[in-house]
PDB file of C-alpha atoms in Angstrom:
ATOM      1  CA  UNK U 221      48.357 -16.502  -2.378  1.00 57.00           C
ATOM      2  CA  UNK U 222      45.113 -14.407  -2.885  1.00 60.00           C
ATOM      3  CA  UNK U 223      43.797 -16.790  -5.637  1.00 62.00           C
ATOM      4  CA  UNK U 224      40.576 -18.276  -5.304  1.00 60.00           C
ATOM      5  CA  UNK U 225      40.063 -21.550  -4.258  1.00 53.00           C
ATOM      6  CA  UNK U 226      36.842 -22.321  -5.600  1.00 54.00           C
ATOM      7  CA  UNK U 227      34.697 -20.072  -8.205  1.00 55.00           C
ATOM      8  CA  UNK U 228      31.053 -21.101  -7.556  1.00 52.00           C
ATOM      9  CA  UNK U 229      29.029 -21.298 -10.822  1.00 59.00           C
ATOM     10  CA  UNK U 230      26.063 -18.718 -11.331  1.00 67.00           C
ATOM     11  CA  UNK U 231      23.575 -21.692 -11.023  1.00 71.00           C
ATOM     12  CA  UNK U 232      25.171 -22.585  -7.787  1.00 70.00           C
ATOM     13  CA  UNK U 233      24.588 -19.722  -6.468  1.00 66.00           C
ATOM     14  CA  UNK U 234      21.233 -19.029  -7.374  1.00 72.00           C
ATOM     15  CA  UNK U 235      20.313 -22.764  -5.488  1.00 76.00           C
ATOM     16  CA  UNK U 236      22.056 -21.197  -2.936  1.00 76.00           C
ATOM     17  CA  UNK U 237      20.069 -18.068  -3.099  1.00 75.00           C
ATOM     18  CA  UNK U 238      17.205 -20.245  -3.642  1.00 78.00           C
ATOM     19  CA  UNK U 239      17.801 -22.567  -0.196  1.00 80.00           C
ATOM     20  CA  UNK U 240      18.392 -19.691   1.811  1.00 79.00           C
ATOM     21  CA  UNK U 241      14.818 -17.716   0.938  1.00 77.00           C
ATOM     22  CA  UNK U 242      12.796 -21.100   1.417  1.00 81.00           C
ATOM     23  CA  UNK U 243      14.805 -21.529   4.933  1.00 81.00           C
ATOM     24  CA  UNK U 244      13.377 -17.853   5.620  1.00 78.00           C
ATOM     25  CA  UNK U 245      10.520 -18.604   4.652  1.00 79.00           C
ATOM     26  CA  UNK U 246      10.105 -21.611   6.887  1.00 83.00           C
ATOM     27  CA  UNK U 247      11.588 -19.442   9.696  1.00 82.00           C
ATOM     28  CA  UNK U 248       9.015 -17.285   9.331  1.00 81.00           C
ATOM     29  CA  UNK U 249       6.394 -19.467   9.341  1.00 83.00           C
ATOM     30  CA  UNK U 250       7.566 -21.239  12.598  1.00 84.00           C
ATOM     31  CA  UNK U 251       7.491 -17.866  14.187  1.00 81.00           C
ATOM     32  CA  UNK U 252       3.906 -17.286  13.014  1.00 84.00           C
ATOM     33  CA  UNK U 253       2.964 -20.933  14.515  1.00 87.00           C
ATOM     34  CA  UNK U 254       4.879 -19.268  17.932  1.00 86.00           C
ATOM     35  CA  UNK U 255       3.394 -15.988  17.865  1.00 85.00           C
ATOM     36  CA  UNK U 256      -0.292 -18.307  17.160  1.00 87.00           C
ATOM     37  CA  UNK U 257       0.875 -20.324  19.967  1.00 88.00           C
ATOM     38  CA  UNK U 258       1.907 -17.781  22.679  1.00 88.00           C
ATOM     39  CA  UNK U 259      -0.961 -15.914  22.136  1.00 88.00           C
ATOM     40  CA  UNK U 260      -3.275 -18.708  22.960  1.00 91.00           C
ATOM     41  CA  UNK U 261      -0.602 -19.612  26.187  1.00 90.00           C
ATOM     42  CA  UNK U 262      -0.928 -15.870  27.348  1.00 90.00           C
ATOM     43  CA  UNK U 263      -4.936 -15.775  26.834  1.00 92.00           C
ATOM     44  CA  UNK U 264      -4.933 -18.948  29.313  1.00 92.00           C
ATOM     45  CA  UNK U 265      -2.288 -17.453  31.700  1.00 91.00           C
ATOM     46  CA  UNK U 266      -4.563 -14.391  32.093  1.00 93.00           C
ATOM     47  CA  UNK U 267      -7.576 -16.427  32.863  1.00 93.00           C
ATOM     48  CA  UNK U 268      -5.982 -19.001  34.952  1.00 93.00           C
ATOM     49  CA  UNK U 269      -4.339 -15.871  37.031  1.00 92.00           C
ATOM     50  CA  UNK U 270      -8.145 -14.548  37.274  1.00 93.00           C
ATOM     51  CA  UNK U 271      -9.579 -17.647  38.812  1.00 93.00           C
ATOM     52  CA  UNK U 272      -6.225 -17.987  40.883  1.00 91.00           C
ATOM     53  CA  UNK U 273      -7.144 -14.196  42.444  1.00 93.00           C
ATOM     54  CA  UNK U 274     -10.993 -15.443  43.217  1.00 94.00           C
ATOM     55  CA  UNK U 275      -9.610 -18.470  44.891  1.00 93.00           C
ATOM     56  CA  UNK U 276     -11.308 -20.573  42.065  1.00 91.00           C
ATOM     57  CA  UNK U 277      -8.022 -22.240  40.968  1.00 91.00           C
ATOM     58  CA  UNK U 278      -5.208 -24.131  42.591  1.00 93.00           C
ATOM     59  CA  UNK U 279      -1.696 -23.764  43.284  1.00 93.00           C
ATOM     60  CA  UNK U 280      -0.881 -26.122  40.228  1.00 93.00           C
ATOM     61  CA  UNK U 281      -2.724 -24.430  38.139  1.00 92.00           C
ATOM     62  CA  UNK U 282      -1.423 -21.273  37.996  1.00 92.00           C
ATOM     63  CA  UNK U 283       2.106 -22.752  38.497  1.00 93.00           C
ATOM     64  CA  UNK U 284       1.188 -25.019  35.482  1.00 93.00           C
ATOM     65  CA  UNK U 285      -0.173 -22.111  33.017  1.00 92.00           C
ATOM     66  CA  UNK U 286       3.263 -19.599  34.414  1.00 93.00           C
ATOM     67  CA  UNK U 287       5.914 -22.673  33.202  1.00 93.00           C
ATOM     68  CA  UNK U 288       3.481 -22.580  29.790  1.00 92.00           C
ATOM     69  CA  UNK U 289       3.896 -18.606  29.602  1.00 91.00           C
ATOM     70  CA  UNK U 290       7.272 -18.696  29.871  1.00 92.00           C
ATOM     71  CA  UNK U 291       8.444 -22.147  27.604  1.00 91.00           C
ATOM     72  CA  UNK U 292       5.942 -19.605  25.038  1.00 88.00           C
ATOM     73  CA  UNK U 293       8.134 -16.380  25.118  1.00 88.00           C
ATOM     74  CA  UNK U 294      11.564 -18.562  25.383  1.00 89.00           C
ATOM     75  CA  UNK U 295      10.008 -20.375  21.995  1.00 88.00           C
ATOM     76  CA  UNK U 296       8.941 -16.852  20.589  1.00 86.00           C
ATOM     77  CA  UNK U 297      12.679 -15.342  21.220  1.00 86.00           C
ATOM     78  CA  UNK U 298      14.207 -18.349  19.744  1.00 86.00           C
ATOM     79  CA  UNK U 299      11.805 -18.193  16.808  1.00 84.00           C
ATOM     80  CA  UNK U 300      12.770 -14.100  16.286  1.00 79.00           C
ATOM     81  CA  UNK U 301      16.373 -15.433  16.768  1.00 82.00           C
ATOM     82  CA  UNK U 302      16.629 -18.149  13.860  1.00 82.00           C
ATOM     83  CA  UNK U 303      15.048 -15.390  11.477  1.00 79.00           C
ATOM     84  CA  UNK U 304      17.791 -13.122  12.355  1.00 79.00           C
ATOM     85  CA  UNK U 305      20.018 -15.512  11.644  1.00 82.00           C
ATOM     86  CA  UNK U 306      18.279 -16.321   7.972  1.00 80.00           C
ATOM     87  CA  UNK U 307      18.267 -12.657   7.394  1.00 78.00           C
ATOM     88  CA  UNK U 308      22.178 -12.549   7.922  1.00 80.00           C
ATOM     89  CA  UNK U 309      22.617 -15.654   5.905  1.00 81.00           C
ATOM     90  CA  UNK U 310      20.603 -14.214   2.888  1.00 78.00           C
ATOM     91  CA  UNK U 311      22.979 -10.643   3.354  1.00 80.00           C
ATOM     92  CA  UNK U 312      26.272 -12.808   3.594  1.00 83.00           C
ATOM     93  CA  UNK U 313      25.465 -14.618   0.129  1.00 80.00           C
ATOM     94  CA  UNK U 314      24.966 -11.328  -1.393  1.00 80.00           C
ATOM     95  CA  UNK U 315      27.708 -10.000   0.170  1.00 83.00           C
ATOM     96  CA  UNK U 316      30.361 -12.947  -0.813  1.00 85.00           C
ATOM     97  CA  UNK U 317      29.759 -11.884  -4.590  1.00 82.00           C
ATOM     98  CA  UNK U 318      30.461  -8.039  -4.106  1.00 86.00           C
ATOM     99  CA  UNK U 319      26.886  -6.875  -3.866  1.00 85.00           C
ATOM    100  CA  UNK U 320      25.012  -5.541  -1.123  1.00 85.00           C
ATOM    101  CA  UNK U 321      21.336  -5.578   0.078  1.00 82.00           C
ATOM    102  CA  UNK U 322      19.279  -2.503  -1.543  1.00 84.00           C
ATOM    103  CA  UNK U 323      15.729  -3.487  -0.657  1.00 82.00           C
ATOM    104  CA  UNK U 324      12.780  -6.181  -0.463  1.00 79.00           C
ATOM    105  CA  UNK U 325       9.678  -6.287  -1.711  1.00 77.00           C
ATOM    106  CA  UNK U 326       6.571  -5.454  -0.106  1.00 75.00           C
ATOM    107  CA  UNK U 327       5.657  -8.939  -0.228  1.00 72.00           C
ATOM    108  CA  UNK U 328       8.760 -10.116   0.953  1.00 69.00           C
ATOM    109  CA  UNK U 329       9.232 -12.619  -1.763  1.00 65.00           C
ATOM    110  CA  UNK U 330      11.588 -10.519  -3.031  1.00 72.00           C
ATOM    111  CA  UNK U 331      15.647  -8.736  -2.219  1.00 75.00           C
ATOM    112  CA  UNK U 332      17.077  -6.807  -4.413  1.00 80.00           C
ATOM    113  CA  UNK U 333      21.283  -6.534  -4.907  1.00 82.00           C
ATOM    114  CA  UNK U 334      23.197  -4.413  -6.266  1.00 85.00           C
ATOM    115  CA  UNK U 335      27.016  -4.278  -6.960  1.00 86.00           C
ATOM    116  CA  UNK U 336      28.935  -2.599  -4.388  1.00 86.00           C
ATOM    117  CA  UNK U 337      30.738  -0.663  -7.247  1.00 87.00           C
ATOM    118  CA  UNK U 338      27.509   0.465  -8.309  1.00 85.00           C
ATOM    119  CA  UNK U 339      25.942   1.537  -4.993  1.00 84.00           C
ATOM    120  CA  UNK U 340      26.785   4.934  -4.346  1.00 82.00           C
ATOM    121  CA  UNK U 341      24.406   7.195  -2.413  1.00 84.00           C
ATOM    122  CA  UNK U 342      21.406   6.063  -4.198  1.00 83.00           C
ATOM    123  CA  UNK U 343      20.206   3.236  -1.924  1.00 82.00           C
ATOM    124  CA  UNK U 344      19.299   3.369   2.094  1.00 81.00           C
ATOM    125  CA  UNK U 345      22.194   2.598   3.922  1.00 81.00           C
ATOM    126  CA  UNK U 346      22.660   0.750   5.646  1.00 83.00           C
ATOM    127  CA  UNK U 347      22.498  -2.393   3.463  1.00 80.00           C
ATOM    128  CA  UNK U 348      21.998  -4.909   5.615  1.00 79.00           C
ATOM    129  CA  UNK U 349      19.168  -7.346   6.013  1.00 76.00           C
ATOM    130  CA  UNK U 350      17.806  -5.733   9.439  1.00 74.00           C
ATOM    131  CA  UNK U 351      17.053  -2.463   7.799  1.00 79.00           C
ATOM    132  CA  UNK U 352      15.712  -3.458   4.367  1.00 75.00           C
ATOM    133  CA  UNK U 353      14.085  -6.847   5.430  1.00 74.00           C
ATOM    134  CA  UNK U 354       9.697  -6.951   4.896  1.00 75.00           C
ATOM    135  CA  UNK U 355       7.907  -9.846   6.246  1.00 71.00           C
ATOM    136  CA  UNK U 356       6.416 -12.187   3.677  1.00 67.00           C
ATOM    137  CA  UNK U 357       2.704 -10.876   2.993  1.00 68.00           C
ATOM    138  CA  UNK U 358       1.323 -13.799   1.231  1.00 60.00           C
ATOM    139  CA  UNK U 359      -1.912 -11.953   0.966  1.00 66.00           C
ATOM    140  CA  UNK U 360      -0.395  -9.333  -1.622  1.00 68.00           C
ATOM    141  CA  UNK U 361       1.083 -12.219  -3.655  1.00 62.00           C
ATOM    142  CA  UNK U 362      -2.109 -13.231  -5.169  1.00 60.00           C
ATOM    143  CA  UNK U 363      -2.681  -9.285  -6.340  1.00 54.00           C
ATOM    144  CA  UNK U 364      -2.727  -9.830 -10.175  1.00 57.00           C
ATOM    145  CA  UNK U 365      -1.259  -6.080 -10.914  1.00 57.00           C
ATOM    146  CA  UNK U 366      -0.572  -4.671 -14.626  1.00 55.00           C
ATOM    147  CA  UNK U 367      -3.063  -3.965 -17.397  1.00 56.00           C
ATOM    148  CA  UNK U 368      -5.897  -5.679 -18.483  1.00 58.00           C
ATOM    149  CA  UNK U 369      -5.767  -8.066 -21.252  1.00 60.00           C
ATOM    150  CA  UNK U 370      -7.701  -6.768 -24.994  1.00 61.00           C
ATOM    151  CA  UNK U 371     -10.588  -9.019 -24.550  1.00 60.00           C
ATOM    152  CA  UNK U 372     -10.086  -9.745 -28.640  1.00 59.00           C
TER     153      UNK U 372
END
């Protein structure tokens, strides 16, 4: 009683750690592809509603682009939903081997753990993926920071 059951090797782990940031990162990208998306739905809403007011388009028209607005936002929650879901996954590995979410990049590309035992009041609490969690910025990835090479 209290034993472990299974101790997961540190390569484990990382794939684990691994799996669950390309899952985010696919998350987020489907959410980009919704926002991209629901945009382009609302745009055409707005003008359809504009000819509907002049008596320029139909009845099934406007009923056509309101059923589009609204499968749009339903696909935009469900796409903020599954990251919140990734988020909590990422937090919950962490969390299974006694350390706790301290940060994330700027980029996103990046969390940073810590050990529980080693927390103390030194990180923003509270550690959780909702309050530390940074879109990914691919745009800042390609920054190549640091010093500049000797040119000998």
């Amino acid at each position: 009683k209290g034993d472990p059951i299974v101790r997961l090797k540190n390569r484990e782990h990382a794939a684990r750690v691994e799996l669950s940031r390309a899952n985010l990162a696919a998350g987020e990208a489907s959410r980009r592809q919704a926002e991209l998306r629901t945009g382009q739905v609302r745009r055409s809403f707005d003008r359809t509603k504009n000819l509907f007011d002049q008596q320029v388009a139909s009845q099934s028209s406007m009923e056509q682009a309101s059923t589009e607005k609204e499968v749009g936002d339903e696909v935009m929650s469900a796409a903020n939903a599954n990251i919140q879901q990734l988020k909590a996954a990422l937090e919950r590995l962490g969390r299974s081997k006694g350390y706790s979410l301290v940060a994330c990049s700027l980029t996103g590309a990046n969390a940073f753990f810590v050990r529980d035992d080693l927390l103390g009041d030194k990180f923003s609490a509270p550690y959780t993926a909702e309050h530390h969690y940074e879109p990914t910025r691919l745009y800042l990835i390609s920054y190549k920071g640091g010093f500049i090479r000797n040119p000998r």
